[in-house]
Amino acid sequence: MPDDDVYLALALANSSHAAGDPLTSPTGVARWLEARGLGPAAPETALRGLEFRELRDLVRDALGAVAAGRAPSPAALRRLNDAARSAPVVVELEPETLQMRETFLVTNPTVRALGALARASIRLLGSEARERVRRCPAPRCGRFFLAERADRVWCSAVCGNRARVARHLARRREAHRAERGSHP
Ligand SMILES: [Zn+2]
């Protein structure tokens, strides 16, 4: 499956994080879409942050389920399918160059952007890559990522280190408590 789809689906799922949520303001929505190759965003699209956040919730639900080894909820999948169905695309071949061309059958830019994000998520959830979707368990992270190796746990080395430090501190606190407990 194309990397673009993995990238888009994960980018949407991870778009809200500790540093903030770009999809809560029109400027944020426009910038976010443009940075992901889905721009320039029409002014009316930038105002529809709520719909992008709702789609994100669905995608996070579904990715969270597969990362935990569960099946995504049928209700979430139905809504994801609806978003993709609202923005059908035809794939055509350019006769001279044999280049593939994908054309939307709808003109509404918001429906197109939502449809492109839904389709990317469907391709990720419907492919073998689904088996490699993980959710980073590091403190204050929770990002979704695709593990290249089966034993990969953290989204990044930074998160791995942070989690090790947190575990170390927790153990030390525990040891302190046990020490105080044995010498009242
Ligand atoms: Zn992480």
mmCIF file of C-alpha atoms and ligand atoms in Angstrom:
data_model
loop_
_atom_site.group_PDB
_atom_site.id
_atom_site.type_symbol
_atom_site.label_atom_id
_atom_site.label_comp_id
_atom_site.label_asym_id
_atom_site.label_seq_id
_atom_site.Cartn_x
_atom_site.Cartn_y
_atom_site.Cartn_z
ATOM 1 C CA MET A 1 0.000 0.000 0.000
ATOM 2 C CA PRO A 2 1.278 3.519 -0.741
ATOM 3 C CA ASP A 3 3.272 5.240 1.998
ATOM 4 C CA ASP A 4 1.201 8.357 1.399
ATOM 5 C CA ASP A 5 -1.845 6.616 2.852
ATOM 6 C CA VAL A 6 -0.005 5.451 5.966
ATOM 7 C CA TYR A 7 1.418 8.922 6.387
ATOM 8 C CA LEU A 8 -1.954 10.667 5.995
ATOM 9 C CA ALA A 9 -3.858 8.286 8.267
ATOM 10 C CA LEU A 10 -1.257 8.464 11.034
ATOM 11 C CA ALA A 11 -0.867 12.235 10.622
ATOM 12 C CA LEU A 12 -4.608 12.665 11.178
ATOM 13 C CA ALA A 13 -4.669 10.309 14.172
ATOM 14 C CA ASN A 14 -1.666 12.080 15.748
ATOM 15 C CA SER A 15 -2.737 15.640 14.914
ATOM 16 C CA SER A 16 -3.854 16.344 18.476
ATOM 17 C CA HIS A 17 -1.051 16.048 21.028
ATOM 18 C CA ALA A 18 0.406 17.578 24.179
ATOM 19 C CA ALA A 19 1.584 20.651 22.248
ATOM 20 C CA GLY A 20 -1.949 21.466 21.079
ATOM 21 C CA ASP A 21 -4.600 20.711 18.489
ATOM 22 C CA PRO A 22 -4.254 22.470 15.117
ATOM 23 C CA LEU A 23 -7.764 21.394 14.094
ATOM 24 C CA THR A 24 -9.446 23.736 16.583
ATOM 25 C CA SER A 25 -8.968 26.976 14.615
ATOM 26 C CA PRO A 26 -9.567 27.881 10.940
ATOM 27 C CA THR A 27 -5.901 28.900 10.496
ATOM 28 C CA GLY A 28 -4.793 25.663 12.115
ATOM 29 C CA VAL A 29 -7.045 23.555 9.873
ATOM 30 C CA ALA A 30 -5.849 25.357 6.713
ATOM 31 C CA ARG A 31 -2.169 25.019 7.656
ATOM 32 C CA TRP A 32 -2.545 21.387 8.667
ATOM 33 C CA LEU A 33 -4.263 20.430 5.379
ATOM 34 C CA GLU A 34 -1.725 22.368 3.311
ATOM 35 C CA ALA A 35 1.221 20.735 5.073
ATOM 36 C CA ARG A 36 -0.266 17.294 4.233
ATOM 37 C CA GLY A 37 -0.715 17.995 0.546
ATOM 38 C CA LEU A 38 -4.478 18.549 0.879
ATOM 39 C CA GLY A 39 -4.403 22.306 0.360
ATOM 40 C CA PRO A 40 -4.763 25.052 -0.376
ATOM 41 C CA ALA A 41 -7.778 24.840 1.909
ATOM 42 C CA ALA A 42 -10.878 26.763 0.845
ATOM 43 C CA PRO A 43 -12.028 29.288 3.483
ATOM 44 C CA GLU A 44 -15.209 27.255 4.063
ATOM 45 C CA THR A 45 -13.113 24.105 4.594
ATOM 46 C CA ALA A 46 -10.967 25.856 7.206
ATOM 47 C CA LEU A 47 -14.175 26.613 9.153
ATOM 48 C CA ARG A 48 -15.162 22.939 9.313
ATOM 49 C CA GLY A 49 -12.650 21.880 11.967
ATOM 50 C CA LEU A 50 -15.354 19.997 13.861
ATOM 51 C CA GLU A 51 -15.827 17.562 10.963
ATOM 52 C CA PHE A 52 -12.099 16.915 10.725
ATOM 53 C CA ARG A 53 -11.951 16.346 14.487
ATOM 54 C CA GLU A 54 -14.903 13.932 14.275
ATOM 55 C CA LEU A 55 -13.180 11.996 11.497
ATOM 56 C CA ARG A 56 -10.004 11.970 13.596
ATOM 57 C CA ASP A 57 -11.917 10.483 16.555
ATOM 58 C CA LEU A 58 -13.177 7.674 14.298
ATOM 59 C CA VAL A 59 -9.712 6.964 12.934
ATOM 60 C CA ARG A 60 -8.184 7.025 16.428
ATOM 61 C CA ASP A 61 -10.893 4.641 17.665
ATOM 62 C CA ALA A 62 -10.237 2.230 14.821
ATOM 63 C CA LEU A 63 -6.424 2.434 15.039
ATOM 64 C CA GLY A 64 -6.578 2.124 18.831
ATOM 65 C CA ALA A 65 -8.623 -1.049 18.444
ATOM 66 C CA VAL A 66 -6.257 -2.703 15.937
ATOM 67 C CA ALA A 67 -3.202 -1.607 17.974
ATOM 68 C CA ALA A 68 -4.772 -3.400 20.958
ATOM 69 C CA GLY A 69 -5.527 -6.489 18.837
ATOM 70 C CA ARG A 70 -9.292 -5.849 18.791
ATOM 71 C CA ALA A 71 -11.676 -5.318 15.885
ATOM 72 C CA PRO A 72 -12.714 -1.682 15.304
ATOM 73 C CA SER A 73 -16.315 -0.882 16.202
ATOM 74 C CA PRO A 74 -18.758 -1.437 13.314
ATOM 75 C CA ALA A 75 -20.259 2.010 13.971
ATOM 76 C CA ALA A 76 -16.855 3.722 13.524
ATOM 77 C CA LEU A 77 -16.188 1.767 10.327
ATOM 78 C CA ARG A 78 -19.618 2.617 8.942
ATOM 79 C CA ARG A 79 -18.968 6.331 9.432
ATOM 80 C CA LEU A 80 -15.483 6.028 7.949
ATOM 81 C CA ASN A 81 -16.923 4.257 4.901
ATOM 82 C CA ASP A 82 -19.594 6.954 4.583
ATOM 83 C CA ALA A 83 -16.926 9.678 4.501
ATOM 84 C CA ALA A 84 -15.043 7.827 1.737
ATOM 85 C CA ARG A 85 -18.254 7.132 -0.187
ATOM 86 C CA SER A 86 -19.164 10.840 -0.139
ATOM 87 C CA ALA A 87 -16.037 11.618 -2.183
ATOM 88 C CA PRO A 88 -15.743 8.979 -4.912
ATOM 89 C CA VAL A 89 -12.621 8.970 -7.048
ATOM 90 C CA VAL A 90 -11.970 7.554 -10.504
ATOM 91 C CA VAL A 91 -8.555 6.233 -11.467
ATOM 92 C CA GLU A 92 -7.661 6.855 -15.100
ATOM 93 C CA LEU A 93 -4.668 6.352 -17.327
ATOM 94 C CA GLU A 94 -3.121 9.235 -19.281
ATOM 95 C CA PRO A 95 -2.889 7.809 -22.843
ATOM 96 C CA GLU A 96 0.436 9.429 -23.803
ATOM 97 C CA THR A 97 2.422 9.132 -20.595
ATOM 98 C CA LEU A 98 0.701 6.120 -18.990
ATOM 99 C CA GLN A 99 0.605 8.152 -15.784
ATOM 100 C CA MET A 100 -2.139 7.281 -13.330
ATOM 101 C CA ARG A 101 -4.546 10.067 -12.565
ATOM 102 C CA GLU A 102 -7.066 10.140 -9.728
ATOM 103 C CA THR A 103 -9.995 12.494 -10.137
ATOM 104 C CA PHE A 104 -12.665 13.314 -7.566
ATOM 105 C CA LEU A 105 -16.254 13.102 -8.755
ATOM 106 C CA VAL A 106 -17.318 15.834 -6.302
ATOM 107 C CA THR A 107 -16.273 19.461 -6.277
ATOM 108 C CA ASN A 108 -16.909 20.365 -2.632
ATOM 109 C CA PRO A 109 -13.395 20.894 -1.214
ATOM 110 C CA THR A 110 -14.316 19.901 2.355
ATOM 111 C CA VAL A 111 -15.925 16.651 1.225
ATOM 112 C CA ARG A 112 -12.836 15.943 -0.892
ATOM 113 C CA ALA A 113 -10.390 16.539 1.973
ATOM 114 C CA LEU A 114 -12.454 14.450 4.402
ATOM 115 C CA GLY A 115 -12.805 11.764 1.727
ATOM 116 C CA ALA A 116 -9.053 11.670 1.048
ATOM 117 C CA LEU A 117 -8.322 11.266 4.783
ATOM 118 C CA ALA A 118 -11.002 8.595 5.188
ATOM 119 C CA ARG A 119 -9.723 6.673 2.158
ATOM 120 C CA ALA A 120 -6.125 6.769 3.433
ATOM 121 C CA SER A 121 -7.313 5.424 6.796
ATOM 122 C CA ILE A 122 -9.365 2.690 5.115
ATOM 123 C CA ARG A 123 -6.329 1.631 3.066
ATOM 124 C CA LEU A 124 -4.218 1.423 6.215
ATOM 125 C CA LEU A 125 -6.882 -0.454 8.187
ATOM 126 C CA GLY A 126 -7.593 -2.782 5.272
ATOM 127 C CA SER A 127 -3.978 -3.701 4.533
ATOM 128 C CA GLU A 128 -1.419 -5.962 6.156
ATOM 129 C CA ALA A 129 0.180 -2.849 7.645
ATOM 130 C CA ARG A 130 -2.707 -2.920 10.138
ATOM 131 C CA GLU A 131 -0.804 -5.655 12.025
ATOM 132 C CA ARG A 132 2.044 -3.210 12.652
ATOM 133 C CA VAL A 133 0.002 -0.301 13.995
ATOM 134 C CA ARG A 134 1.125 0.468 17.534
ATOM 135 C CA ARG A 135 0.291 3.097 20.092
ATOM 136 C CA CYS A 136 3.277 4.514 21.963
ATOM 137 C CA PRO A 137 2.881 3.773 25.695
ATOM 138 C CA ALA A 138 5.392 6.446 26.813
ATOM 139 C CA PRO A 139 4.177 9.030 29.349
ATOM 140 C CA ARG A 140 2.435 11.985 27.615
ATOM 141 C CA CYS A 141 2.807 10.412 24.149
ATOM 142 C CA GLY A 142 0.176 7.951 22.873
ATOM 143 C CA ARG A 143 1.158 8.541 19.232
ATOM 144 C CA PHE A 144 0.190 5.946 16.665
ATOM 145 C CA PHE A 145 3.019 4.591 14.516
ATOM 146 C CA LEU A 146 3.878 1.707 12.232
ATOM 147 C CA ALA A 147 6.434 -0.658 13.770
ATOM 148 C CA GLU A 148 9.123 -1.808 11.309
ATOM 149 C CA ARG A 149 10.106 -4.586 13.694
ATOM 150 C CA ALA A 150 7.723 -6.797 15.643
ATOM 151 C CA ASP A 151 9.407 -5.954 18.973
ATOM 152 C CA ARG A 152 9.253 -2.197 18.567
ATOM 153 C CA VAL A 153 7.337 -0.640 21.462
ATOM 154 C CA TRP A 154 8.069 3.114 21.403
ATOM 155 C CA CYS A 155 7.361 5.597 18.615
ATOM 156 C CA SER A 156 10.868 7.063 18.972
ATOM 157 C CA ALA A 157 14.133 6.696 20.886
ATOM 158 C CA VAL A 158 13.168 9.803 22.865
ATOM 159 C CA CYS A 159 9.995 8.097 24.114
ATOM 160 C CA GLY A 160 11.900 4.898 24.936
ATOM 161 C CA ASN A 161 14.335 6.908 27.063
ATOM 162 C CA ARG A 162 11.599 8.901 28.725
ATOM 163 C CA ALA A 163 9.745 5.735 29.661
ATOM 164 C CA ARG A 164 12.936 4.162 31.055
ATOM 165 C CA VAL A 165 13.640 7.271 33.147
ATOM 166 C CA ALA A 166 10.031 7.284 34.417
ATOM 167 C CA ARG A 167 10.314 3.602 35.376
ATOM 168 C CA HIS A 168 13.629 4.226 37.117
ATOM 169 C CA LEU A 169 12.165 7.136 39.136
ATOM 170 C CA ALA A 170 9.111 5.083 40.045
ATOM 171 C CA ARG A 171 11.339 2.247 41.285
ATOM 172 C CA ARG A 172 13.416 4.693 43.337
ATOM 173 C CA ARG A 173 10.290 6.223 44.892
ATOM 174 C CA GLU A 174 9.063 2.733 45.665
ATOM 175 C CA ALA A 175 12.407 1.832 47.300
ATOM 176 C CA HIS A 176 12.298 5.064 49.382
ATOM 177 C CA ARG A 177 8.802 4.277 50.549
ATOM 178 C CA ALA A 178 9.770 0.705 51.449
ATOM 179 C CA GLU A 179 12.810 2.049 53.363
ATOM 180 C CA ARG A 180 10.690 4.549 55.295
ATOM 181 C CA GLY A 181 8.142 1.807 55.914
ATOM 182 C CA SER A 182 10.726 -0.488 57.484
ATOM 183 C CA HIS A 183 12.129 2.303 59.753
ATOM 184 C CA PRO A 184 9.084 4.053 61.183
HETATM 185 ZN ZN ZN B 1 6.055 8.117 21.774
#
